[in-house]
Amino acid sequence: MIDDSMKEDFYIEALEMFEMAEVGLLNIDRGEGFEENFNLIFRSFHNLKGAAGMFDLQALQAHMHKLETLFEETKSECRLSKVQIDFFLDGVDCAKLLLEGKESSFSFVDHMTDLNDVKLNAKVHEEKVEKAHKEIDLFEDRKNQSLIFVVDDEPVIVEILTDALQNADCKIVGFNSGKELLENLDQNPDLILSDIKMPELDGLNLLKRLSEIRMDLPLIFISGYITKDAMVEALSLGAQGFVEKPIDIDYVKKITSLVIRRYKAHKLLNKSIDYMLYQFSDLDSYLEESGKENIRKSLKNDLESILEQRKILKAVS
């Protein structure tokens, strides 16, 4: 049931789940309701464990399983000490490293009671809390702000579009070649505005490369002139629209806003489906072990049907 587009989405979704866990831990540290925040953190750990298993990230799956098991031990106490909060914040930081394929030196305990005799270092605790707050703020800023890549071999065009579109809700990053843009895709843009005629890697070949790497990433072409054949090819490759030169700034603002809203709506739908699949990962094992094969097959067929419909939606959007 796993496809490449799901793997692309998982990294961003994992960061959101890490953020939810950190928010819950900081809320408890401030003395806010334990039960509500416990459920928030537990769901994050549980979904991350299931997702890591789906994508065969064994080290991350094992790490999240241990964190989840230890965290569940705190439920009966209805509280977390500051030492325990530091422990789980460190655990989340190490999970982020494992997500990136890096090594982690996190030291687990056998049971949460093993931390009872650990003396709190107030300064270290404040530093960990402050670090978590900064990471959450940075992530929220990025999540709420759209990122647009603009690529044109004419620097003046990049400058015009940057000045026109950059605001509190939209960040613009400009490039003068398609190759340079491809090298920065790890920034996860929400939209690309690209010239068609460029040396080395023209707009159509850039779109072909993008469709191989991230088929769902929307692109709008900028051109002084485009043939009908080129337009048909661009649309068949997934281009979302065209902007003629000289550039009509009002039109650019309208079409970029429309395409980004549609793209984010699709991402939200995909996230909901992915979360459902992460939950199914554990449920599938339980149903198999319980001998409830009919229910298991029925759920699996329903999920495969949903995924097939999603593929069709992506192909025509």
mmCIF file of N, CA and C in Angstrom, residues 45-90:
data_model
loop_
_atom_site.group_PDB
_atom_site.id
_atom_site.type_symbol
_atom_site.label_atom_id
_atom_site.label_comp_id
_atom_site.label_asym_id
_atom_site.label_seq_id
_atom_site.Cartn_x
_atom_site.Cartn_y
_atom_site.Cartn_z
ATOM 1 N N PHE A 45 3.344 9.705 19.820
ATOM 2 C CA PHE A 45 4.303 8.600 19.911
ATOM 3 C C PHE A 45 3.777 7.366 19.179
ATOM 4 N N HIS A 46 2.489 7.076 19.378
ATOM 5 C CA HIS A 46 1.894 5.873 18.787
ATOM 6 C C HIS A 46 1.864 5.967 17.258
ATOM 7 N N ASN A 47 1.453 7.120 16.730
ATOM 8 C CA ASN A 47 1.407 7.294 15.277
ATOM 9 C C ASN A 47 2.800 7.251 14.662
ATOM 10 N N LEU A 48 3.772 7.838 15.351
ATOM 11 C CA LEU A 48 5.146 7.802 14.851
ATOM 12 C C LEU A 48 5.677 6.373 14.817
ATOM 13 N N LYS A 49 5.349 5.604 15.838
ATOM 14 C CA LYS A 49 5.775 4.201 15.863
ATOM 15 C C LYS A 49 5.162 3.433 14.695
ATOM 16 N N GLY A 50 3.849 3.609 14.487
ATOM 17 C CA GLY A 50 3.178 2.912 13.395
ATOM 18 C C GLY A 50 3.706 3.325 12.033
ATOM 19 N N ALA A 51 3.930 4.630 11.857
ATOM 20 C CA ALA A 51 4.427 5.129 10.573
ATOM 21 C C ALA A 51 5.841 4.628 10.300
ATOM 22 N N ALA A 52 6.691 4.639 11.331
ATOM 23 C CA ALA A 52 8.065 4.155 11.159
ATOM 24 C C ALA A 52 8.063 2.691 10.736
ATOM 25 N N GLY A 53 7.129 1.917 11.293
ATOM 26 C CA GLY A 53 7.019 0.512 10.903
ATOM 27 C C GLY A 53 6.592 0.361 9.459
ATOM 28 N N MET A 54 5.651 1.208 9.021
ATOM 29 C CA MET A 54 5.180 1.151 7.636
ATOM 30 C C MET A 54 6.303 1.407 6.644
ATOM 31 N N PHE A 55 7.190 2.344 6.996
ATOM 32 C CA PHE A 55 8.262 2.730 6.076
ATOM 33 C C PHE A 55 9.574 1.995 6.375
ATOM 34 N N ASP A 56 9.482 0.967 7.216
ATOM 35 C CA ASP A 56 10.627 0.108 7.536
ATOM 36 C C ASP A 56 11.796 0.896 8.132
ATOM 37 N N LEU A 57 11.465 1.907 8.938
ATOM 38 C CA LEU A 57 12.493 2.657 9.665
ATOM 39 C C LEU A 57 12.642 1.995 11.035
ATOM 40 N N GLN A 58 13.393 0.914 11.053
ATOM 41 C CA GLN A 58 13.405 0.035 12.216
ATOM 42 C C GLN A 58 13.956 0.706 13.469
ATOM 43 N N ALA A 59 15.019 1.494 13.311
ATOM 44 C CA ALA A 59 15.609 2.155 14.479
ATOM 45 C C ALA A 59 14.624 3.149 15.087
ATOM 46 N N LEU A 60 13.950 3.924 14.232
ATOM 47 C CA LEU A 60 12.963 4.892 14.721
ATOM 48 C C LEU A 60 11.769 4.168 15.335
ATOM 49 N N GLN A 61 11.327 3.086 14.716
ATOM 50 C CA GLN A 61 10.192 2.331 15.251
ATOM 51 C C GLN A 61 10.507 1.784 16.647
ATOM 52 N N ALA A 62 11.700 1.206 16.808
ATOM 53 C CA ALA A 62 12.089 0.654 18.110
ATOM 54 C C ALA A 62 12.191 1.757 19.158
ATOM 55 N N HIS A 63 12.740 2.900 18.752
ATOM 56 C CA HIS A 63 12.882 4.036 19.667
ATOM 57 C C HIS A 63 11.515 4.529 20.127
ATOM 58 N N MET A 64 10.585 4.703 19.183
ATOM 59 C CA MET A 64 9.262 5.206 19.533
ATOM 60 C C MET A 64 8.479 4.182 20.353
ATOM 61 N N HIS A 65 8.698 2.903 20.099
ATOM 62 C CA HIS A 65 8.027 1.865 20.893
ATOM 63 C C HIS A 65 8.453 1.960 22.363
ATOM 64 N N LYS A 66 9.753 2.141 22.595
ATOM 65 C CA LYS A 66 10.249 2.260 23.970
ATOM 66 C C LYS A 66 9.733 3.535 24.630
ATOM 67 N N LEU A 67 9.755 4.647 23.879
ATOM 68 C CA LEU A 67 9.244 5.907 24.433
ATOM 69 C C LEU A 67 7.766 5.781 24.792
ATOM 70 N N GLU A 68 6.992 5.189 23.884
ATOM 71 C CA GLU A 68 5.557 5.028 24.109
ATOM 72 C C GLU A 68 5.295 4.166 25.349
ATOM 73 N N THR A 69 6.035 3.061 25.475
ATOM 74 C CA THR A 69 5.849 2.150 26.608
ATOM 75 C C THR A 69 6.168 2.844 27.929
ATOM 76 N N LEU A 70 7.282 3.574 27.952
ATOM 77 C CA LEU A 70 7.665 4.287 29.171
ATOM 78 C C LEU A 70 6.682 5.410 29.485
ATOM 79 N N PHE A 71 6.245 6.107 28.443
ATOM 80 C CA PHE A 71 5.312 7.211 28.673
ATOM 81 C C PHE A 71 3.991 6.696 29.231
ATOM 82 N N GLU A 72 3.550 5.537 28.771
ATOM 83 C CA GLU A 72 2.287 4.964 29.244
ATOM 84 C C GLU A 72 2.339 4.677 30.745
ATOM 85 N N GLU A 73 3.542 4.419 31.267
ATOM 86 C CA GLU A 73 3.690 4.156 32.702
ATOM 87 C C GLU A 73 3.312 5.369 33.547
ATOM 88 N N THR A 74 3.387 6.566 32.967
ATOM 89 C CA THR A 74 3.115 7.786 33.744
ATOM 90 C C THR A 74 1.621 8.062 33.888
ATOM 91 N N LYS A 75 0.789 7.324 33.143
ATOM 92 C CA LYS A 75 -0.651 7.618 33.132
ATOM 93 C C LYS A 75 -1.275 7.465 34.514
ATOM 94 N N SER A 76 -0.887 6.423 35.236
ATOM 95 C CA SER A 76 -1.500 6.167 36.547
ATOM 96 C C SER A 76 -1.134 7.235 37.572
ATOM 97 N N GLU A 77 0.012 7.894 37.378
ATOM 98 C CA GLU A 77 0.455 8.930 38.312
ATOM 99 C C GLU A 77 -0.232 10.269 38.055
ATOM 100 N N CYS A 78 -0.764 10.434 36.843
ATOM 101 C CA CYS A 78 -1.431 11.690 36.449
ATOM 102 C C CYS A 78 -0.523 12.907 36.609
ATOM 103 N N ARG A 79 0.763 12.703 36.408
ATOM 104 C CA ARG A 79 1.705 13.822 36.494
ATOM 105 C C ARG A 79 3.021 13.424 35.842
ATOM 106 N N LEU A 80 3.786 14.437 35.478
ATOM 107 C CA LEU A 80 5.153 14.237 35.005
ATOM 108 C C LEU A 80 6.058 15.161 35.799
ATOM 109 N N SER A 81 7.128 14.613 36.337
ATOM 110 C CA SER A 81 8.103 15.471 37.009
ATOM 111 C C SER A 81 8.917 16.204 35.950
ATOM 112 N N LYS A 82 9.609 17.243 36.351
ATOM 113 C CA LYS A 82 10.440 17.986 35.400
ATOM 114 C C LYS A 82 11.576 17.115 34.874
ATOM 115 N N VAL A 83 12.073 16.198 35.692
ATOM 116 C CA VAL A 83 13.100 15.257 35.236
ATOM 117 C C VAL A 83 12.532 14.366 34.132
ATOM 118 N N GLN A 84 11.291 13.906 34.319
ATOM 119 C CA GLN A 84 10.652 13.067 33.300
ATOM 120 C C GLN A 84 10.379 13.857 32.022
ATOM 121 N N ILE A 85 9.988 15.116 32.170
ATOM 122 C CA ILE A 85 9.760 15.966 30.996
ATOM 123 C C ILE A 85 11.059 16.126 30.210
ATOM 124 N N ASP A 86 12.167 16.363 30.919
ATOM 125 C CA ASP A 86 13.471 16.463 30.251
ATOM 126 C C ASP A 86 13.806 15.166 29.517
ATOM 127 N N PHE A 87 13.503 14.045 30.149
ATOM 128 C CA PHE A 87 13.775 12.732 29.557
ATOM 129 C C PHE A 87 13.034 12.580 28.227
ATOM 130 N N PHE A 88 11.755 12.926 28.208
ATOM 131 C CA PHE A 88 10.969 12.756 26.981
ATOM 132 C C PHE A 88 11.321 13.806 25.920
ATOM 133 N N LEU A 89 11.680 15.021 26.338
ATOM 134 C CA LEU A 89 12.142 16.017 25.364
ATOM 135 C C LEU A 89 13.423 15.529 24.682
ATOM 136 N N ASP A 90 14.324 14.932 25.471
ATOM 137 C CA ASP A 90 15.544 14.358 24.891
ATOM 138 C C ASP A 90 15.196 13.205 23.952
#
